[in-house]
Amino acid sequence: MSEMPKAYESAKVESRLYNLWMEKGYFKPRIDYSQKPFVVIMPPPNVTGELHIGHALTASLEDIMVRWHRMKGEPTLWLPGVDHAGIATQWVVEQKLAKEGISRHDLGREKFVQRVWDWVSKYRSAISAQHMRLGVSCDWSRERFTLDPGPSRAVRQTFVNLYRKGLIYRGERIINWCPRCQTALSDLEVQHREVTGNLYYIKYPLEPVEKGEFITVATTRPETLLGDTAVAVNPKDARYRDMVGRKAVLPVIGRRIPIISDEAIDPSFGTGAVKITPSHDPVDYDVAQRHGLSQVNIFNPDATMNENAGPYKGMDRFLCREAILQDLQRNDLLVKVEPHVHSVGHCDRCGTMVEPRVSPQWFVKVAPLAAKAIQAVVDGRTTIIPERFTKVYLNWMENIRDWCISRQLWWGHRIPVWYCQHCGHEAACIEDTPSCPQCGVGPVVQDPDVLDTWFSSALWTHSTLGWPDDTEDFRYFYPTTVMETGYDILFFWVARMIMMGIENTGEPPFRWVYLHGLVRDEKGEKMSKVKGNVINPLQAIDTYGADALRFAVTIGSTPGNDTKMSAQRMEAGRNFTNKLWNAARFVLLGLESAEAQPDSGHQPVEDRWITSRFNRVALKVNALLSEFQFAEAERQVYDFVWDEYCDWYIELAKVRMRTGGPSPVPTLVNVLEESLRLLHPFMPFVTEELWQRLPRKEHDAQSIMVSPYPAGQESKLEPAAEQEMQTVIDIVRSIRNVRAQLRIPLDKWMEARIYSKDRHSELSRHIPAVETLARAKPVSFHDLSHRKAPGKETLVVVLGNAEVFLPLAGIVDLDAEKKRLNAEAATAEKYIAGVEARLLDKAFLSHAPAEVVDRERDKLTSTKDKLERLRSLLAQLK
């Protein structure tokens, strides 16, 4: 290869290496029926926009798994794809049309859908290109789109199968309705937000009206009284026992409605009497079903008032509220208004306040499907990680409601049901039908609605592999191995995939579910463009490199927990790539200048130590990866490479190069090469670039990504060598700490007398290393049994296997140092007292932002640690 640059330049490396991997076909798995494959199906990002930092976490975690299993020699498939994102995509294109001064209705369905396809074809490839920038090793030849012909046929096949089993039906039920998108929403597509509104107390006259009796109800939505069909109280509420069965008169409208009793009513809410609006409240709808009440819909699809609203017809719902309140006040029917905080549903896509509405929609009867999906998790065929989400999953599945799958949109999988205009027959068909399959003569009209986006997503693990056809991919790669995704879509997607996978194939779609958390900013807050705390992955790659970004998003992540992201983390990732680059550069320069030496058969202890440590770390990393502990595995590799290999072994090797002895270069190269392979799944680009520069044998793999992953060999563990070198490291570190704490200049050498419990003669061979690395001279090792009392002004550092005597006379003014250290300790004590008092202050804890409180706690911990070190050093100086 070309001469190695002094610094790692990620921008010049990444695209070149990615193109190499693609050209060589390394991402494509071989089908080998003698081996079980490792399969991950990528959660398809929405086609609507650019990747965000959450996608970077998903892609990095999945790539860690995929690269590890590929290097283990397993046939490995990572299948990528993109979701058509029905409501989200239609919303984006409608916004573009609005800027042109037209609506989708002006274009008509066919032309509008073509406009969406034009937009999708323009932006779909951008998602793939952004994933490539991250270094993901997907099989792009198998990339799928949820509206591709294959997945589309799988959608129709599933719909028709469920329809014929009676598990898909059309019924009039109360659903969530978005007035802006003008479509039904599933419960999971509704975001509930705490809203500060009002609780209105309204008097409903009782019949006979001339008696002047009233029942007072409390409501947050006075405009919906126009759709009331009853007033309800709890049967145990003695205040209203005599009113049950009487009639009340609806204010403004004058409609007579019954007073009923129902257990669902909370006597402690408001007055204990509530209005029942079956068409616009899910609880009221259930009450109405039990009592046979009529339903009165008062809203148009755009949430303006319809003909049932009487004099308020045509008004916006919120303007109607103000008008009704004025009329109630004028008629002395508004008793009082109280501030009230309550939860209000909003459209997950556009943010509009949702209206519960009784509407004819298509539903999946979920309970029979859920029962099998529950059993798959209970019996261990599918395991959820972390385990605590199993209980959440089971609780939700056991209380699941029928799934509303129809959407009043134009973009998406159109519902495959046709209605005969002649005989009225309704037919669900896999292929488009030109005429009625019942009467054979009547023209047919297809249902105008499309399916919920999550319906096609629920089939993703098998529709992408060719189902319902019996393809080789489906036979070999299904069921898949791991579904890795965010815990926030456990119900949106994962649960539905398990239900549909079992229903369509008879087997759960994956063996493991790995749930990662959300990526938050450094303060723990959710990222949003409004807050200005969003990290753009592509900009981060441009600044820090893909490996640094991958390191930053994964190093602190644990299953099911949110992780904090900051520029400091990405800087740490870049620093690591630079550290690795510089270490490799030193090794390669040493390799060029090294002279061939005969093998003496004797390997120095530091070589055996670093080899043993590498194998111990490799064993641990493989165990952690098999347990899905990706961040801890990455930390183990990081600590080994940075601390043990770079900071200790390379420095020890430099000493040996200067003082003579067997060349450390072979061990430097071997451990570096194995370390690069160990690190590769986490940081693929820099490891490949460096690996390509190392000497290889003819039979070696041509790329690090298809070379064997280091498994670690127990036969190469040498506890004695590890213990000996750990003692040396502890000695050097202890002398360095004393120099730092007492501010001893580097040009001042310190004497060090070291007394060890055993092996002092063997430790003596490390005198050159201790002298060089600790700036100590002379250095001597002695048997601990010959230990003498320390002389005056001698500091003693007690270690696990040794005691280090450091004479300080003529080097340090001990009295001045004691005075300085005592002053620092006093300052630390004062600071600790202040912070502890603040953290006990209830007013501070209740008013200060959470990140401020956390910061104070972190400072308290670090200052306590500092005080402990100061006290320890002062004790030693005495």
mmCIF file of N, CA and C in Angstrom, residues 150-188:
data_model
loop_
_atom_site.group_PDB
_atom_site.id
_atom_site.type_symbol
_atom_site.label_atom_id
_atom_site.label_comp_id
_atom_site.label_asym_id
_atom_site.label_seq_id
_atom_site.Cartn_x
_atom_site.Cartn_y
_atom_site.Cartn_z
ATOM 1 N N GLY A 150 -43.594 -7.873 -4.459
ATOM 2 C CA GLY A 150 -43.582 -9.027 -3.552
ATOM 3 C C GLY A 150 -44.268 -8.752 -2.230
ATOM 4 N N PRO A 151 -43.790 -7.757 -1.461
ATOM 5 C CA PRO A 151 -44.475 -7.414 -0.206
ATOM 6 C C PRO A 151 -45.938 -7.031 -0.404
ATOM 7 N N SER A 152 -46.275 -6.395 -1.551
ATOM 8 C CA SER A 152 -47.672 -6.013 -1.802
ATOM 9 C C SER A 152 -48.555 -7.250 -1.955
ATOM 10 N N ARG A 153 -48.026 -8.274 -2.642
ATOM 11 C CA ARG A 153 -48.809 -9.506 -2.792
ATOM 12 C C ARG A 153 -48.965 -10.207 -1.448
ATOM 13 N N ALA A 154 -47.919 -10.132 -0.619
ATOM 14 C CA ALA A 154 -48.018 -10.724 0.719
ATOM 15 C C ALA A 154 -49.093 -10.029 1.544
ATOM 16 N N VAL A 155 -49.222 -8.724 1.373
ATOM 17 C CA VAL A 155 -50.257 -7.963 2.084
ATOM 18 C C VAL A 155 -51.639 -8.451 1.670
ATOM 19 N N ARG A 156 -51.856 -8.567 0.366
ATOM 20 C CA ARG A 156 -53.174 -9.011 -0.120
ATOM 21 C C ARG A 156 -53.478 -10.440 0.328
ATOM 22 N N GLN A 157 -52.465 -11.309 0.238
ATOM 23 C CA GLN A 157 -52.665 -12.698 0.642
ATOM 24 C C GLN A 157 -53.081 -12.773 2.107
ATOM 25 N N THR A 158 -52.391 -11.994 2.947
ATOM 26 C CA THR A 158 -52.697 -11.998 4.385
ATOM 27 C C THR A 158 -54.084 -11.456 4.648
ATOM 28 N N PHE A 159 -54.422 -10.345 3.992
ATOM 29 C CA PHE A 159 -55.754 -9.750 4.188
ATOM 30 C C PHE A 159 -56.844 -10.750 3.815
ATOM 31 N N VAL A 160 -56.692 -11.360 2.653
ATOM 32 C CA VAL A 160 -57.735 -12.294 2.176
ATOM 33 C C VAL A 160 -57.827 -13.501 3.107
ATOM 34 N N ASN A 161 -56.693 -14.029 3.539
ATOM 35 C CA ASN A 161 -56.711 -15.187 4.447
ATOM 36 C C ASN A 161 -57.457 -14.852 5.741
ATOM 37 N N LEU A 162 -57.128 -13.704 6.330
ATOM 38 C CA LEU A 162 -57.769 -13.301 7.586
ATOM 39 C C LEU A 162 -59.249 -12.990 7.370
ATOM 40 N N TYR A 163 -59.568 -12.379 6.237
ATOM 41 C CA TYR A 163 -60.961 -12.051 5.906
ATOM 42 C C TYR A 163 -61.797 -13.336 5.818
ATOM 43 N N ARG A 164 -61.251 -14.342 5.165
ATOM 44 C CA ARG A 164 -62.000 -15.590 4.980
ATOM 45 C C ARG A 164 -62.147 -16.365 6.289
ATOM 46 N N LYS A 165 -61.214 -16.136 7.220
ATOM 47 C CA LYS A 165 -61.313 -16.763 8.541
ATOM 48 C C LYS A 165 -62.219 -15.984 9.491
ATOM 49 N N GLY A 166 -62.697 -14.844 9.030
ATOM 50 C CA GLY A 166 -63.537 -14.004 9.894
ATOM 51 C C GLY A 166 -62.726 -13.161 10.874
ATOM 52 N N LEU A 167 -61.414 -13.081 10.652
ATOM 53 C CA LEU A 167 -60.555 -12.315 11.549
ATOM 54 C C LEU A 167 -60.343 -10.875 11.081
ATOM 55 N N ILE A 168 -60.808 -10.569 9.872
ATOM 56 C CA ILE A 168 -60.890 -9.175 9.414
ATOM 57 C C ILE A 168 -62.356 -8.906 9.116
ATOM 58 N N TYR A 169 -62.855 -7.820 9.646
ATOM 59 C CA TYR A 169 -64.269 -7.486 9.459
ATOM 60 C C TYR A 169 -64.435 -5.977 9.328
ATOM 61 N N ARG A 170 -65.542 -5.587 8.772
ATOM 62 C CA ARG A 170 -65.876 -4.165 8.668
ATOM 63 C C ARG A 170 -67.008 -3.884 9.641
ATOM 64 N N GLY A 171 -66.784 -2.907 10.500
ATOM 65 C CA GLY A 171 -67.802 -2.601 11.499
ATOM 66 C C GLY A 171 -67.775 -1.141 11.888
ATOM 67 N N GLU A 172 -68.863 -0.712 12.523
ATOM 68 C CA GLU A 172 -68.951 0.674 12.994
ATOM 69 C C GLU A 172 -68.543 0.703 14.454
ATOM 70 N N ARG A 173 -67.429 1.291 14.711
ATOM 71 C CA ARG A 173 -66.881 1.355 16.063
ATOM 72 C C ARG A 173 -66.343 2.754 16.312
ATOM 73 N N ILE A 174 -66.107 3.067 17.563
ATOM 74 C CA ILE A 174 -65.491 4.365 17.843
ATOM 75 C C ILE A 174 -63.997 4.249 17.597
ATOM 76 N N ILE A 175 -63.477 5.203 16.854
ATOM 77 C CA ILE A 175 -62.064 5.181 16.484
ATOM 78 C C ILE A 175 -61.475 6.575 16.739
ATOM 79 N N ASN A 176 -60.162 6.667 16.619
ATOM 80 C CA ASN A 176 -59.493 7.964 16.699
ATOM 81 C C ASN A 176 -59.483 8.573 15.301
ATOM 82 N N TRP A 177 -59.878 9.827 15.218
ATOM 83 C CA TRP A 177 -59.976 10.475 13.909
ATOM 84 C C TRP A 177 -59.137 11.748 13.901
ATOM 85 N N CYS A 178 -58.270 11.887 12.892
ATOM 86 C CA CYS A 178 -57.496 13.113 12.742
ATOM 87 C C CYS A 178 -58.220 14.028 11.761
ATOM 88 N N PRO A 179 -58.696 15.192 12.204
ATOM 89 C CA PRO A 179 -59.423 16.103 11.308
ATOM 90 C C PRO A 179 -58.546 16.698 10.213
ATOM 91 N N ARG A 180 -57.242 16.820 10.455
ATOM 92 C CA ARG A 180 -56.377 17.385 9.417
ATOM 93 C C ARG A 180 -56.044 16.345 8.360
ATOM 94 N N CYS A 181 -55.587 15.170 8.812
ATOM 95 C CA CYS A 181 -55.278 14.092 7.864
ATOM 96 C C CYS A 181 -56.550 13.435 7.341
ATOM 97 N N GLN A 182 -57.639 13.656 8.049
ATOM 98 C CA GLN A 182 -58.948 13.094 7.710
ATOM 99 C C GLN A 182 -58.870 11.583 7.496
ATOM 100 N N THR A 183 -58.344 10.928 8.524
ATOM 101 C CA THR A 183 -58.262 9.473 8.490
ATOM 102 C C THR A 183 -58.367 8.921 9.903
ATOM 103 N N ALA A 184 -58.732 7.650 9.967
ATOM 104 C CA ALA A 184 -58.730 6.955 11.254
ATOM 105 C C ALA A 184 -57.289 6.714 11.679
ATOM 106 N N LEU A 185 -57.079 6.614 12.984
ATOM 107 C CA LEU A 185 -55.764 6.303 13.547
ATOM 108 C C LEU A 185 -55.929 5.162 14.543
ATOM 109 N N SER A 186 -54.923 4.300 14.617
ATOM 110 C CA SER A 186 -54.961 3.280 15.664
ATOM 111 C C SER A 186 -54.603 3.937 16.994
ATOM 112 N N ASP A 187 -54.884 3.239 18.091
ATOM 113 C CA ASP A 187 -54.559 3.784 19.414
ATOM 114 C C ASP A 187 -53.084 4.127 19.529
ATOM 115 N N LEU A 188 -52.240 3.326 18.861
ATOM 116 C CA LEU A 188 -50.796 3.535 18.962
ATOM 117 C C LEU A 188 -50.313 4.729 18.158
#
